[in-house]
Coordinates of C-alpha atoms in Angstrom, one line a residue:
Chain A
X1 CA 30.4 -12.4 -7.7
X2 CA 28.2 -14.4 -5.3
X3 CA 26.8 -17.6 -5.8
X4 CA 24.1 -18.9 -3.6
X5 CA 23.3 -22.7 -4.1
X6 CA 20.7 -24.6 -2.0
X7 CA 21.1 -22.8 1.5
X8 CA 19.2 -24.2 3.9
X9 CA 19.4 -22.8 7.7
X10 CA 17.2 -23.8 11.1
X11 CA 17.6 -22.8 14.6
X12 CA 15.4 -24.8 16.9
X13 CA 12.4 -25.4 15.4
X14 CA 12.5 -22.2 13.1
X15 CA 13.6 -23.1 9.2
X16 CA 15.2 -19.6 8.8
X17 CA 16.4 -20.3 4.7
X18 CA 14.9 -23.2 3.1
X19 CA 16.9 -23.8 -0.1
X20 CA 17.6 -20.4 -1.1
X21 CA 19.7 -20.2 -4.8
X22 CA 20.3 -16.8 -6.2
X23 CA 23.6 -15.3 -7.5
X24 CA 24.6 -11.6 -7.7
X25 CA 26.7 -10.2 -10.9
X26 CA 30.1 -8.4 -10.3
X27 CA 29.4 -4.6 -10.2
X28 CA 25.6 -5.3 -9.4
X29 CA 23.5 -3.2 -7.1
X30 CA 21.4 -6.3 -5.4
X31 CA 18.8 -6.0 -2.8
X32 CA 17.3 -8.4 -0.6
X33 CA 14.0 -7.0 0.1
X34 CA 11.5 -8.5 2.8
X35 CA 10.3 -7.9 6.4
X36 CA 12.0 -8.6 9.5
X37 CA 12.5 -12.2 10.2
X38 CA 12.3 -13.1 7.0
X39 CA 16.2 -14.7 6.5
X40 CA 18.1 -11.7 4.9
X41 CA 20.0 -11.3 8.1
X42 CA 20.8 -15.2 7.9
X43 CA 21.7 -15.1 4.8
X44 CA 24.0 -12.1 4.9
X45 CA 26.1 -13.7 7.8
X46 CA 26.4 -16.7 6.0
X47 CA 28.0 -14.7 3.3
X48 CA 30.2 -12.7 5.3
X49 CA 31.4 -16.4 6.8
X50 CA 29.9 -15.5 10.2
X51 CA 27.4 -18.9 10.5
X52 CA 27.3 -22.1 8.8
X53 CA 24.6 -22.9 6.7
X54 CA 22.9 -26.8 7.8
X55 CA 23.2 -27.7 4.0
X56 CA 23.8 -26.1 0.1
X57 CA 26.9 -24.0 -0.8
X58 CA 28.0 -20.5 -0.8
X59 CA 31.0 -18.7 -3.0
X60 CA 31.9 -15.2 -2.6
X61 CA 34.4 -14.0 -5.9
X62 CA 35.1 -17.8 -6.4
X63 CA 35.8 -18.3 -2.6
X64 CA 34.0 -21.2 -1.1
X65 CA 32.4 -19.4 2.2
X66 CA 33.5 -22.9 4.6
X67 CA 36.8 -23.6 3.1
X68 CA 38.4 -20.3 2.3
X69 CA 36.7 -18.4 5.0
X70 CA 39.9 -15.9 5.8
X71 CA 40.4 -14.9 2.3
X72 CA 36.9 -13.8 1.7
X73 CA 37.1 -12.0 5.2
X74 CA 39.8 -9.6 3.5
X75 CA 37.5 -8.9 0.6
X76 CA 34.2 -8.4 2.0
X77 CA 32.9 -5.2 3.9
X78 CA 30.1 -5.8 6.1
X79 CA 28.0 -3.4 8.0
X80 CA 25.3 -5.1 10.4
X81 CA 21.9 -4.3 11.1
X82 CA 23.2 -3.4 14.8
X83 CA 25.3 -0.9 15.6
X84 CA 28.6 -2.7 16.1
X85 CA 31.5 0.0 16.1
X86 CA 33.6 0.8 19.7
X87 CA 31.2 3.0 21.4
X88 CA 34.3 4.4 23.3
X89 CA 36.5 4.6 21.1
X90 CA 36.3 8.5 18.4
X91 CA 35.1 8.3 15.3
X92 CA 38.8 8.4 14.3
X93 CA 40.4 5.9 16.5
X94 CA 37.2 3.5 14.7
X95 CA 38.5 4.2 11.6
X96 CA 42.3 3.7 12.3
X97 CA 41.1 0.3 13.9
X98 CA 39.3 -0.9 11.1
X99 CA 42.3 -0.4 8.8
X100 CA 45.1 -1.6 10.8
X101 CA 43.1 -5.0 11.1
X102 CA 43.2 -4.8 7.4
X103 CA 46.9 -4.4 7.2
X104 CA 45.9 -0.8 5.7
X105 CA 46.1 2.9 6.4
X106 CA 43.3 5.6 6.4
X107 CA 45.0 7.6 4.3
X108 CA 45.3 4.7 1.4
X109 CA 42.0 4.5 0.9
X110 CA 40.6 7.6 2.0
X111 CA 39.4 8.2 -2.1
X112 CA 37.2 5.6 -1.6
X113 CA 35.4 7.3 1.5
X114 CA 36.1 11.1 1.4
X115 CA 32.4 11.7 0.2
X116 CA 31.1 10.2 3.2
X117 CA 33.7 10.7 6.0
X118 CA 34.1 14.2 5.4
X119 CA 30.5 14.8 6.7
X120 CA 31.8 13.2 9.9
X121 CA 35.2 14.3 9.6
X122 CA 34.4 17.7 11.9
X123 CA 33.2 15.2 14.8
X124 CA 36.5 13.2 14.3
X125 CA 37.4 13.3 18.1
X126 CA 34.0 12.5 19.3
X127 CA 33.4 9.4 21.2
X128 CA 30.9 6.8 18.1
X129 CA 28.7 6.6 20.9
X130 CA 27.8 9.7 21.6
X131 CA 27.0 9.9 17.4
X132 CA 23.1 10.4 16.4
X133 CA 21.9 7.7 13.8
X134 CA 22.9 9.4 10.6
X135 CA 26.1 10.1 11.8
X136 CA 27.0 6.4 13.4
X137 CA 25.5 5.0 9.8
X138 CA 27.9 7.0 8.1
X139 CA 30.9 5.9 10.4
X140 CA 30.1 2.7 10.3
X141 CA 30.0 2.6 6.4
X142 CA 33.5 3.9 6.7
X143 CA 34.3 1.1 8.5
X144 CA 33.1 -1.4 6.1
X145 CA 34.9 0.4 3.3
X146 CA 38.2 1.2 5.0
X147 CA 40.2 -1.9 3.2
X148 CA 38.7 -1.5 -0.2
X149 CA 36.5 -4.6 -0.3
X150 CA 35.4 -6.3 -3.5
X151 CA 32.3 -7.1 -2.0
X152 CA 30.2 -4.9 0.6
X153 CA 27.5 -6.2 2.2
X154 CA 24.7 -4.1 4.1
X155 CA 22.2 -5.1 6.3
X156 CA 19.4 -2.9 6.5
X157 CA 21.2 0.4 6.8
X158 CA 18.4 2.6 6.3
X159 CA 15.9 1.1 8.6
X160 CA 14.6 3.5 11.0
X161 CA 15.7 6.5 9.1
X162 CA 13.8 9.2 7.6
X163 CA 12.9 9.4 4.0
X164 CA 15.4 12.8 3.3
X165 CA 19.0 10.5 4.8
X166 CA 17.4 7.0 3.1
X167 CA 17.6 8.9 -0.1
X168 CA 21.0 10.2 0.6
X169 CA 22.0 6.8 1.8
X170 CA 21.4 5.3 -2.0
X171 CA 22.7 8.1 -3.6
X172 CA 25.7 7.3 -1.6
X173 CA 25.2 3.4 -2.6
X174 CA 25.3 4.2 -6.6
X175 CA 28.7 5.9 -6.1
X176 CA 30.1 3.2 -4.8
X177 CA 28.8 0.8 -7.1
X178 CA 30.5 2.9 -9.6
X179 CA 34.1 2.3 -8.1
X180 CA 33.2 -1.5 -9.2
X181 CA 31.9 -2.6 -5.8
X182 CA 29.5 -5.1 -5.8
X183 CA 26.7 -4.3 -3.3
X184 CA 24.5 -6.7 -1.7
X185 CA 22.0 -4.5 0.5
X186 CA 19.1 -5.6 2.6
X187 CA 15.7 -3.7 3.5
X188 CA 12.6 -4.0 4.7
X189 CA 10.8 -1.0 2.6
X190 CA 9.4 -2.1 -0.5
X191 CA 10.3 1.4 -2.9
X192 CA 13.9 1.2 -2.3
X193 CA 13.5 -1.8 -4.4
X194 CA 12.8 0.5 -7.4
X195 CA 16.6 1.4 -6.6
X196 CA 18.2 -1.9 -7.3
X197 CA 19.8 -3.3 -10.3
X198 CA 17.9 -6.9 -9.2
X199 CA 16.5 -7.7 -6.3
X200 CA 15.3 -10.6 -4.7
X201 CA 11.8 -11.2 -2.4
X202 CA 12.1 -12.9 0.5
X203 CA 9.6 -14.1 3.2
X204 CA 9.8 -16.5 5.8
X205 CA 13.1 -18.1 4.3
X206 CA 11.7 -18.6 0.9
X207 CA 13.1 -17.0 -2.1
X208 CA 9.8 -15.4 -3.4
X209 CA 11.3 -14.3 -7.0
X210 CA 14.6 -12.6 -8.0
X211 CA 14.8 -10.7 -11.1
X212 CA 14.6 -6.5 -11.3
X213 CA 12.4 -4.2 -10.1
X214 CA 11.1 -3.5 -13.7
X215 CA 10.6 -7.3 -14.7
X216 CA 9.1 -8.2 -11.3
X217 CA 6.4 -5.5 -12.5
X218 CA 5.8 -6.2 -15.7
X219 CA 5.0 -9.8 -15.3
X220 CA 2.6 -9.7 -12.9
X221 CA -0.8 -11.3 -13.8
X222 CA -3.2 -9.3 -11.9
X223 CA -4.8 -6.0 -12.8
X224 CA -4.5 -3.3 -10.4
X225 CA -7.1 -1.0 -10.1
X226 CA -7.1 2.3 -7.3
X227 CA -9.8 4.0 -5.9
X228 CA -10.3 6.5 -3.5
X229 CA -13.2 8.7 -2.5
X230 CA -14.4 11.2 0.4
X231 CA -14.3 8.4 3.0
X232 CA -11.4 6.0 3.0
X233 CA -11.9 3.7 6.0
X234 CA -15.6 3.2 4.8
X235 CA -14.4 2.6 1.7
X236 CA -11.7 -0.1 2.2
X237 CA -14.6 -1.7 4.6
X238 CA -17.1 -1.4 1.6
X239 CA -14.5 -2.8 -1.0
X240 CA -13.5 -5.8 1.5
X241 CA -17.2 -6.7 1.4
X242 CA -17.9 -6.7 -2.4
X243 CA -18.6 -9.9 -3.5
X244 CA -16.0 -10.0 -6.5
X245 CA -13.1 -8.6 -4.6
X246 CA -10.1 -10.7 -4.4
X247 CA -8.2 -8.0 -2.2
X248 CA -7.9 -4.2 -1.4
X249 CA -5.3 -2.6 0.6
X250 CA -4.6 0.9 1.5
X251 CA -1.7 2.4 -0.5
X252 CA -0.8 6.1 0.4
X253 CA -4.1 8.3 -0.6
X254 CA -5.5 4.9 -3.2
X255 CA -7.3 1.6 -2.4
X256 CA -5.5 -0.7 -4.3
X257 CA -7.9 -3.2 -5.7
X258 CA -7.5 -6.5 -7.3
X259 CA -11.0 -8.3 -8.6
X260 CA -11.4 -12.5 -8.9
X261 CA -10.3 -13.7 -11.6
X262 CA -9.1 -9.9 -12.8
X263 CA -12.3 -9.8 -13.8
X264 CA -13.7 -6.5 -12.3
X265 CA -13.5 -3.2 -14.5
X266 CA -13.1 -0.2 -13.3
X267 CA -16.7 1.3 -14.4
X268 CA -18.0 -1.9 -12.9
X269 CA -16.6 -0.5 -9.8
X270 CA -17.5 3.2 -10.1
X271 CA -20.9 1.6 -10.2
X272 CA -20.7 -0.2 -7.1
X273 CA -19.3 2.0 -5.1
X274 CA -22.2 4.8 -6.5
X275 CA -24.3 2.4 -4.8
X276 CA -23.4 2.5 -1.8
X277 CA -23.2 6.6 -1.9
X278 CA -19.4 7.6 -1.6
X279 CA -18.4 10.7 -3.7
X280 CA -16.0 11.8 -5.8
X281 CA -14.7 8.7 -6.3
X282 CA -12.1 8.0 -8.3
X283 CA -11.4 4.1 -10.2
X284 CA -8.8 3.6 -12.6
X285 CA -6.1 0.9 -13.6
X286 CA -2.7 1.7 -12.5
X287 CA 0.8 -0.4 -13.2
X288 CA 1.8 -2.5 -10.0
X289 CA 4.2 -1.7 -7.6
X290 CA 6.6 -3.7 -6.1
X291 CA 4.6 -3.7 -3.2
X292 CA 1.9 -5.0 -4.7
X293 CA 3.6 -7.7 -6.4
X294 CA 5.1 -8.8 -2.8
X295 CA 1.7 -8.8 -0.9
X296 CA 0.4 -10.9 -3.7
X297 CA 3.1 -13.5 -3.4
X298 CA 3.0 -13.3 0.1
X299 CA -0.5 -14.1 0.5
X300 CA 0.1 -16.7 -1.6
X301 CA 2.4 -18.7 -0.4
X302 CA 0.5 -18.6 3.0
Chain B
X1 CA -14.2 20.3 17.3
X2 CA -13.1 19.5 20.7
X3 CA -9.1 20.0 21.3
X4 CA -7.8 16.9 22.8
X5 CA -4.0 18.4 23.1
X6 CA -3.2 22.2 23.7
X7 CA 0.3 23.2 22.8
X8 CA 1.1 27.0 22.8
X9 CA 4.8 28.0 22.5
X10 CA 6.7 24.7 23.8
X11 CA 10.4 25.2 24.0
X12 CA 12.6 22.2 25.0
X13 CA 15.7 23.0 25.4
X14 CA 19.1 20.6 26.7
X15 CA 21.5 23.3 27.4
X16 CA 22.8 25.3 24.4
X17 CA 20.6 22.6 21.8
X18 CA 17.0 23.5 21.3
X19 CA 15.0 20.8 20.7
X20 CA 11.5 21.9 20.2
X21 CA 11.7 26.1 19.1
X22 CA 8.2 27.4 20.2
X23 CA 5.8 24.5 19.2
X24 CA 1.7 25.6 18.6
X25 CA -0.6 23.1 17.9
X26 CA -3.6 21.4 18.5
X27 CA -4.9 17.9 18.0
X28 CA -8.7 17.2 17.7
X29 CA -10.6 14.0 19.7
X30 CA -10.9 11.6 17.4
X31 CA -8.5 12.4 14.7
X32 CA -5.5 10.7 13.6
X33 CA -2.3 12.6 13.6
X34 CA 0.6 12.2 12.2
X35 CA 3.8 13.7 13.5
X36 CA 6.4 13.7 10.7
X37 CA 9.9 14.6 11.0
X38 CA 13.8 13.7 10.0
X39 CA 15.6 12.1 12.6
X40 CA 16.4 14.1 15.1
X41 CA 14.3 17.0 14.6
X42 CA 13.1 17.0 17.6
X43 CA 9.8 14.3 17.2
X44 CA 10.9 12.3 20.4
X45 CA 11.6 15.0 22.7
X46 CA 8.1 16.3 22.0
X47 CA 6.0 13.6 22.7
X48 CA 8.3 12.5 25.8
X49 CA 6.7 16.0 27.0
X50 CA 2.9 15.3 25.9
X51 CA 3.3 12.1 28.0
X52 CA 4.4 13.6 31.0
X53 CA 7.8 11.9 30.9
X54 CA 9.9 15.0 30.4
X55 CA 8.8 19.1 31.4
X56 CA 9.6 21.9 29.1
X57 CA 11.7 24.6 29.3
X58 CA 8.8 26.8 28.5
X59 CA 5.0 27.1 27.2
X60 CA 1.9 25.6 28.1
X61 CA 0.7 22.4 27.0
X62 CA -2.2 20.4 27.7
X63 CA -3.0 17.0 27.3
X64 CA -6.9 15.1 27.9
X65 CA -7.2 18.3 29.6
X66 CA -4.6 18.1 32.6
X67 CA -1.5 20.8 32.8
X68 CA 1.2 18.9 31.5
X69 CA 3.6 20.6 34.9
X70 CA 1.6 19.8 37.8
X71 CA -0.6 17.0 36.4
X72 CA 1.7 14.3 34.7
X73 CA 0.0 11.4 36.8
X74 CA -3.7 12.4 35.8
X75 CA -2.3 12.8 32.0
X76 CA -0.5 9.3 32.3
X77 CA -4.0 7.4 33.1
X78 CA -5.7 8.9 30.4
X79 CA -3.0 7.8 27.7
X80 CA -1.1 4.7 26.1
X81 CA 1.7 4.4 24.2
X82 CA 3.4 2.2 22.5
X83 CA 6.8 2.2 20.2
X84 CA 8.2 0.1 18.3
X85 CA 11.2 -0.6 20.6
X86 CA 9.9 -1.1 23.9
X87 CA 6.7 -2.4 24.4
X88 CA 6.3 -5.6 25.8
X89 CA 8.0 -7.7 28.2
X90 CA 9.3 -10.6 26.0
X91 CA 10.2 -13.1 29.0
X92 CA 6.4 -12.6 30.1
X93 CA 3.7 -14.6 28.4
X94 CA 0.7 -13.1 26.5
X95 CA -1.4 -13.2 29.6
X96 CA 0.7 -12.2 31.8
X97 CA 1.9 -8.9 29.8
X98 CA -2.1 -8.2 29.7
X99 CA -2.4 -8.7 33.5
X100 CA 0.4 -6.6 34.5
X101 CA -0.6 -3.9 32.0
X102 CA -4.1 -3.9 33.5
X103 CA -2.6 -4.2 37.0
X104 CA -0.9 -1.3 36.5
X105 CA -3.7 1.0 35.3
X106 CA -6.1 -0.3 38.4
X107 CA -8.1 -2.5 36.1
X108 CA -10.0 -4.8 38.4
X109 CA -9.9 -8.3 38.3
X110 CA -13.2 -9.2 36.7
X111 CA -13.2 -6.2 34.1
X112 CA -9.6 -7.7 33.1
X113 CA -10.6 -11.2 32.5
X114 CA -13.8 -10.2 30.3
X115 CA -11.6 -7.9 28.4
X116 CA -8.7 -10.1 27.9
X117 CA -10.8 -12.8 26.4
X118 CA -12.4 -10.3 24.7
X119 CA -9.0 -9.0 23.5
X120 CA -7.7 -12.4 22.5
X121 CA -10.5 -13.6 20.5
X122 CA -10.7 -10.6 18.4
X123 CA -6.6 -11.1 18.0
X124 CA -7.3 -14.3 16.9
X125 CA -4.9 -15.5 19.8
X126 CA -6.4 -17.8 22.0
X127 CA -3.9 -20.5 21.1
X128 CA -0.7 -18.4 22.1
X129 CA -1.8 -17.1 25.5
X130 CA 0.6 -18.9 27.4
X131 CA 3.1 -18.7 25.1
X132 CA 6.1 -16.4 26.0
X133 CA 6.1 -13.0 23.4
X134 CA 9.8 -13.5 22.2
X135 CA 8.3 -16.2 20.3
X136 CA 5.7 -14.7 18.5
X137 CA 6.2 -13.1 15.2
X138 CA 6.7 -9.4 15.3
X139 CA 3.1 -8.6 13.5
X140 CA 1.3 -10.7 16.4
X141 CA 3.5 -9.0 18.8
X142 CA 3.0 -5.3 17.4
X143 CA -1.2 -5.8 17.5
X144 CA -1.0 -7.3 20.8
X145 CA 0.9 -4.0 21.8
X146 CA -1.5 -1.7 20.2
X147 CA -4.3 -3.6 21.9
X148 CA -2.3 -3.3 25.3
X149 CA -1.8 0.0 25.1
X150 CA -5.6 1.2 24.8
X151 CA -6.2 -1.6 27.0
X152 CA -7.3 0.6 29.2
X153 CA -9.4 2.9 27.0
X154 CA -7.4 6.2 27.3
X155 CA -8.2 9.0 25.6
X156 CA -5.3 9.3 23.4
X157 CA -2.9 6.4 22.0
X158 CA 0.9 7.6 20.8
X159 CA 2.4 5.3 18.6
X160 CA 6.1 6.1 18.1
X161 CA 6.6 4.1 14.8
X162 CA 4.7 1.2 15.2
X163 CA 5.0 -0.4 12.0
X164 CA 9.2 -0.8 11.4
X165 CA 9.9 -3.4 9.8
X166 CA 7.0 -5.6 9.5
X167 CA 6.1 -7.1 6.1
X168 CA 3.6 -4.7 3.6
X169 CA 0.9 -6.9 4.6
X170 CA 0.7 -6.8 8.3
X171 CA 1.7 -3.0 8.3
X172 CA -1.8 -2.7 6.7
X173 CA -3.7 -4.6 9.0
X174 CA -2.3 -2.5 12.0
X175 CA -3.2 0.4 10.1
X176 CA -7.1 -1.2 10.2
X177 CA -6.9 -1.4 14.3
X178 CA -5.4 2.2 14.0
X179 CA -8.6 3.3 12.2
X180 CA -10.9 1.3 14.1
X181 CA -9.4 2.7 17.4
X182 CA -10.2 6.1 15.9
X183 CA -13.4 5.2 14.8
X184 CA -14.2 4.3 18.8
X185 CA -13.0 7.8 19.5
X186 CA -9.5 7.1 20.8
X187 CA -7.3 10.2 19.2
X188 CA -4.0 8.2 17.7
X189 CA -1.1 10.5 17.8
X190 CA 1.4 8.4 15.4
X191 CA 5.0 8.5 14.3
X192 CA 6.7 6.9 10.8
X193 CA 9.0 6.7 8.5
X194 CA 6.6 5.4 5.6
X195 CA 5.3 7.9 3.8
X196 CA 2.3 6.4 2.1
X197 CA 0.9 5.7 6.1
X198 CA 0.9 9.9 6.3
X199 CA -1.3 9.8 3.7
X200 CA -3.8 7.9 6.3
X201 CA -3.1 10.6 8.8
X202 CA -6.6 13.2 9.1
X203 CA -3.3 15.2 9.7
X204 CA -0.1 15.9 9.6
X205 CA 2.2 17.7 10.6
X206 CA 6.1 17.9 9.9
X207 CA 9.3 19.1 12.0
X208 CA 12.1 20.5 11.2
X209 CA 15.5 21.6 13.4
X210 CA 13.2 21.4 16.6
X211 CA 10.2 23.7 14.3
X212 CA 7.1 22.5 13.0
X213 CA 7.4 23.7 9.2
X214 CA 4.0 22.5 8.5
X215 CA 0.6 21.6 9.4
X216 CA -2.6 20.1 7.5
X217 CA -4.3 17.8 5.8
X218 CA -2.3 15.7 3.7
X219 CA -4.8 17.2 0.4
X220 CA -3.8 20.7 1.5
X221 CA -0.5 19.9 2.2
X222 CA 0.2 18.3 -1.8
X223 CA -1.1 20.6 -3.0
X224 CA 0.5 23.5 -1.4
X225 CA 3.9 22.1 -2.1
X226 CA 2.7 21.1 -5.5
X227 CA 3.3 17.7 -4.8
X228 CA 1.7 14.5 -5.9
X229 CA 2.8 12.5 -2.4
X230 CA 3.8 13.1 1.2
X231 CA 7.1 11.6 -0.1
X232 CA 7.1 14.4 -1.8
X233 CA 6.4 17.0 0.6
X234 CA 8.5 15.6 2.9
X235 CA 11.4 15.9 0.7
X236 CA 10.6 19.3 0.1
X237 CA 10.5 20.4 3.7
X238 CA 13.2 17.9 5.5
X239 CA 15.5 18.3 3.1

């Protein structure tokens, strides 16, 4: 349903995609997961025919993203990272706007949205801009839905939110990919990966790996072991100094730990750490996360 | 263990709406503590009063020891702040964003200059002091305005969300200035979205429709809600 093919993108001096290739299936949930300034915002707007790529080539549903740019413009749904509804305008009159550009009505469609305009529905007559964030992120999903798109494209919609509406926000997400919407969806958190059908990694316009969350997982090389104990700051400090550490990060309550070579053991560990008088310590391998994996490539391809 | 913030029954309210019902709590020197919340539950309207930017409608609150109604100046000196939106001037270069910074907390010339060398070599950025911030990446940017903040060695730092957005890497290495500032006795006072960096909190607490539902050490805190994460918790409270 989308077909990425050598897209390269600079501005200035700054290579912002440097020969990115994926492709996302029709009906797929696909994220692009990475941190801010990493391309996904490129990238999206290059879909949605918004910029031109320098070089490489781009189809959305068949549709060449230079050459048929107005016919993929009446497929595709697109909400930006920015707000960018009429602040003055109700929540209603938004709504109306957005289908009459389509050459649709509200009520047409309104299937396809009722779950999530109906939270807003009450507030119908009140200016967007005087919306909080949940409210505005619902609207503007709306929006982007209003003319039925094959293709619906998110840019990090759940940044800045809390964990309760981010969970709400996919649960929305996997009902819509159930009315055979394909969903391309950027973010900069690392768990809503685990979400995904696929997802890509993506740092500093590089196509890290694309494949899902459960593969990206289970092919990773390096053993993962996490500690914790009475003192964590002394402990992260300690592991950063042992000689046979390859890295440790913090994750939630754990040290995640990763030896050279893989070739620390957990008892080996236990035994260090004993050493150096921490208590009830705690070693053991665990499965890697997605965040793990990431960090891993990341420091990598530094 | 001495209390670095007093709040007993804060009420904040914007006409009909109220935004913080009856807050008590206290935060120890030295501790780092989290302030969890849903959006909109009131997070932002609470720590606009702790820093003097906003009054409440009732209660008494203190903050480095100075009344937070007739002392807002004295509680501004002794604090920093930093968010993730606003923080520094991105047509000013690095120096310059340290100088006015200092300038404007009374830092005299010579302490500024041995700091802000002092500053940059630790940062590692030398290189990029006369470079203009909107060119920086954001993980250089969000240390250099953590390190602005407690440039002048307040007594408490708020952070409200410091790490959006930045990659998993980075996010950890803020989280090792966050600890060390902590370590040097500065109390942090931090806001997030990422649930695994409430786990670094000494503690927590978490809001609700303008309440604070809960309050404690993330340990206590799982296990009370039988939990085996904040993530956890936090669903079970904000939901």
């Amino acid at each position: 349903m989308i077909q990425v093919k050598n897209i390269s993108k600079h501005y200035d001096e700054t290579e912002a995609l440097k020969n990115v290739s994926l492709h996302v299936e029709r009906g797929e949930l696909f994220g692009l997961i990475g941190p801010d300034g990493a391309g996904k915002t490129t990238l999206m707007r290059i879909l949605m025919t918004l910029l031109l790529a320098d070089s490489g080539e781009a189809k959305m549903d068949g549709l060449d993203v230079v050459k048929n740019f107005k016919k993929i413009r009446n497929i595709v749904g697109y909400m930006p990272g920015r707000f960018s509804l009429y602040q003055d305008l109700s929540v209603e009159e938004n709504l109306n706007f957005f289908a009459t550009v389509f050459g649709t009505t509200v009520e047409e469609n309104y299937e396809l949205i009722r779950d999530i305009y109906y939270q807003i529905e009450p507030f119908k007559t009140r200016r967007a801009g005087k919306l909080s964030g949940g409210m505005k992120q619902k609207l503007a999903l709306s929006c982007a839905l209003i003319h039925k798109p094959k293709i619906l494209v998110l840019d990090e919609p759940t940044t800045g939110v809390d964990a309760v509406s981010r969970k709400e926000f996919w649960e929305m997400l996997k009902k819509l990919q159930k009315q055979d919407i394909t969903i391309m969806v950027s973010t900069p958190y690392m768990d809503e990966a685990n979400l995904c059908d696929r997802v890509a990694l993506i740092q500093n316009g590089q196509i890290l790996d694309v494949d899902s969350p459960q593969n990206i997982t289970s092919k990773f090389p390096k053993k993962i072991i996490r500690v914790r104990s009475q003192e964590m700051f002394r402990l992260i400090n300690d592991l950063r100094a042992f000689e046979k550490t390859e890295s440790a990060f913090a994750f939630g309550q754990f040290v995640h730990f990763t030896g050279k070579n893989n070739a620390v053991e957990s008892a080996e560990l236990k035994e260090y750490l004993e050493k150096l008088n921490h208590k009830s310590i705690l070693a053991e391998e665990v499965e890697p996360d997605i965040e793990d994996v990431f960090m891993s490539m990341q420091e990598q391809s530094q | 263990m001495e209390k670095i913030i007093t709040v007993n029954n804060l009420v904040k309210k914007f006409g009909s709406f109220t935004a913080n019902d009856n807050l008590t709590f206290d935060v120890y020197k030295g501790e780092i503590f989290g302030f969890l919340g849903a959006n909109g539950a009131g997070k932002t309207t609470a720590i606009r009063i702790l820093c003097g930017l906003s009054s409440p409608t009732s209660g008494e609150v203190k903050v480095a020891g100075f009344d937070i109604y007739r002392e807002t100046e004295k509680i501004k000196k002794n604090i920093g702040y930093m968010s993730q939106k606003f923080s520094l001037y991105e047509d000013l270069t690095v120096a310059e964003n340290i100088r006015l910074y200092a300038g404007i907390y009374g830092i005299s010339p010579k302490k500024r200059k041995e700091k802000m060398a002092e500053l940059l070599q630790k940062l590692e950025m030398e290189s990029a002091k006369n470079k203009l911030i909107a060119g920086l990446p954001l993980g250089w940017k969000q240390k250099l305005a953590f390190s602005v903040a407690i440039f002048h060695e307040p007594k408490i730092v708020f952070l409200d969300e410091p790490t959006g957005g930045v990659d998993p890497v980075t996010r950890r290495k803020f989280w090792d200035l966050i600890y060390e500032a902590a370590n040097n006795g500065i109390t942090v006072f931090v806001t997030t979205h990422y649930m695994d960096e409430a786990e670094y909190c000494d503690r927590v607490s978490i809001m609700n429709a303008g309440k604070i539902e809960a309050l404690d050490t993330p340990e206590e805190l799982k296990k009370r809600y039988n939990a085996k994460n904040m993530d956890e918790v936090f669903l079970k409270i904000a939901r």
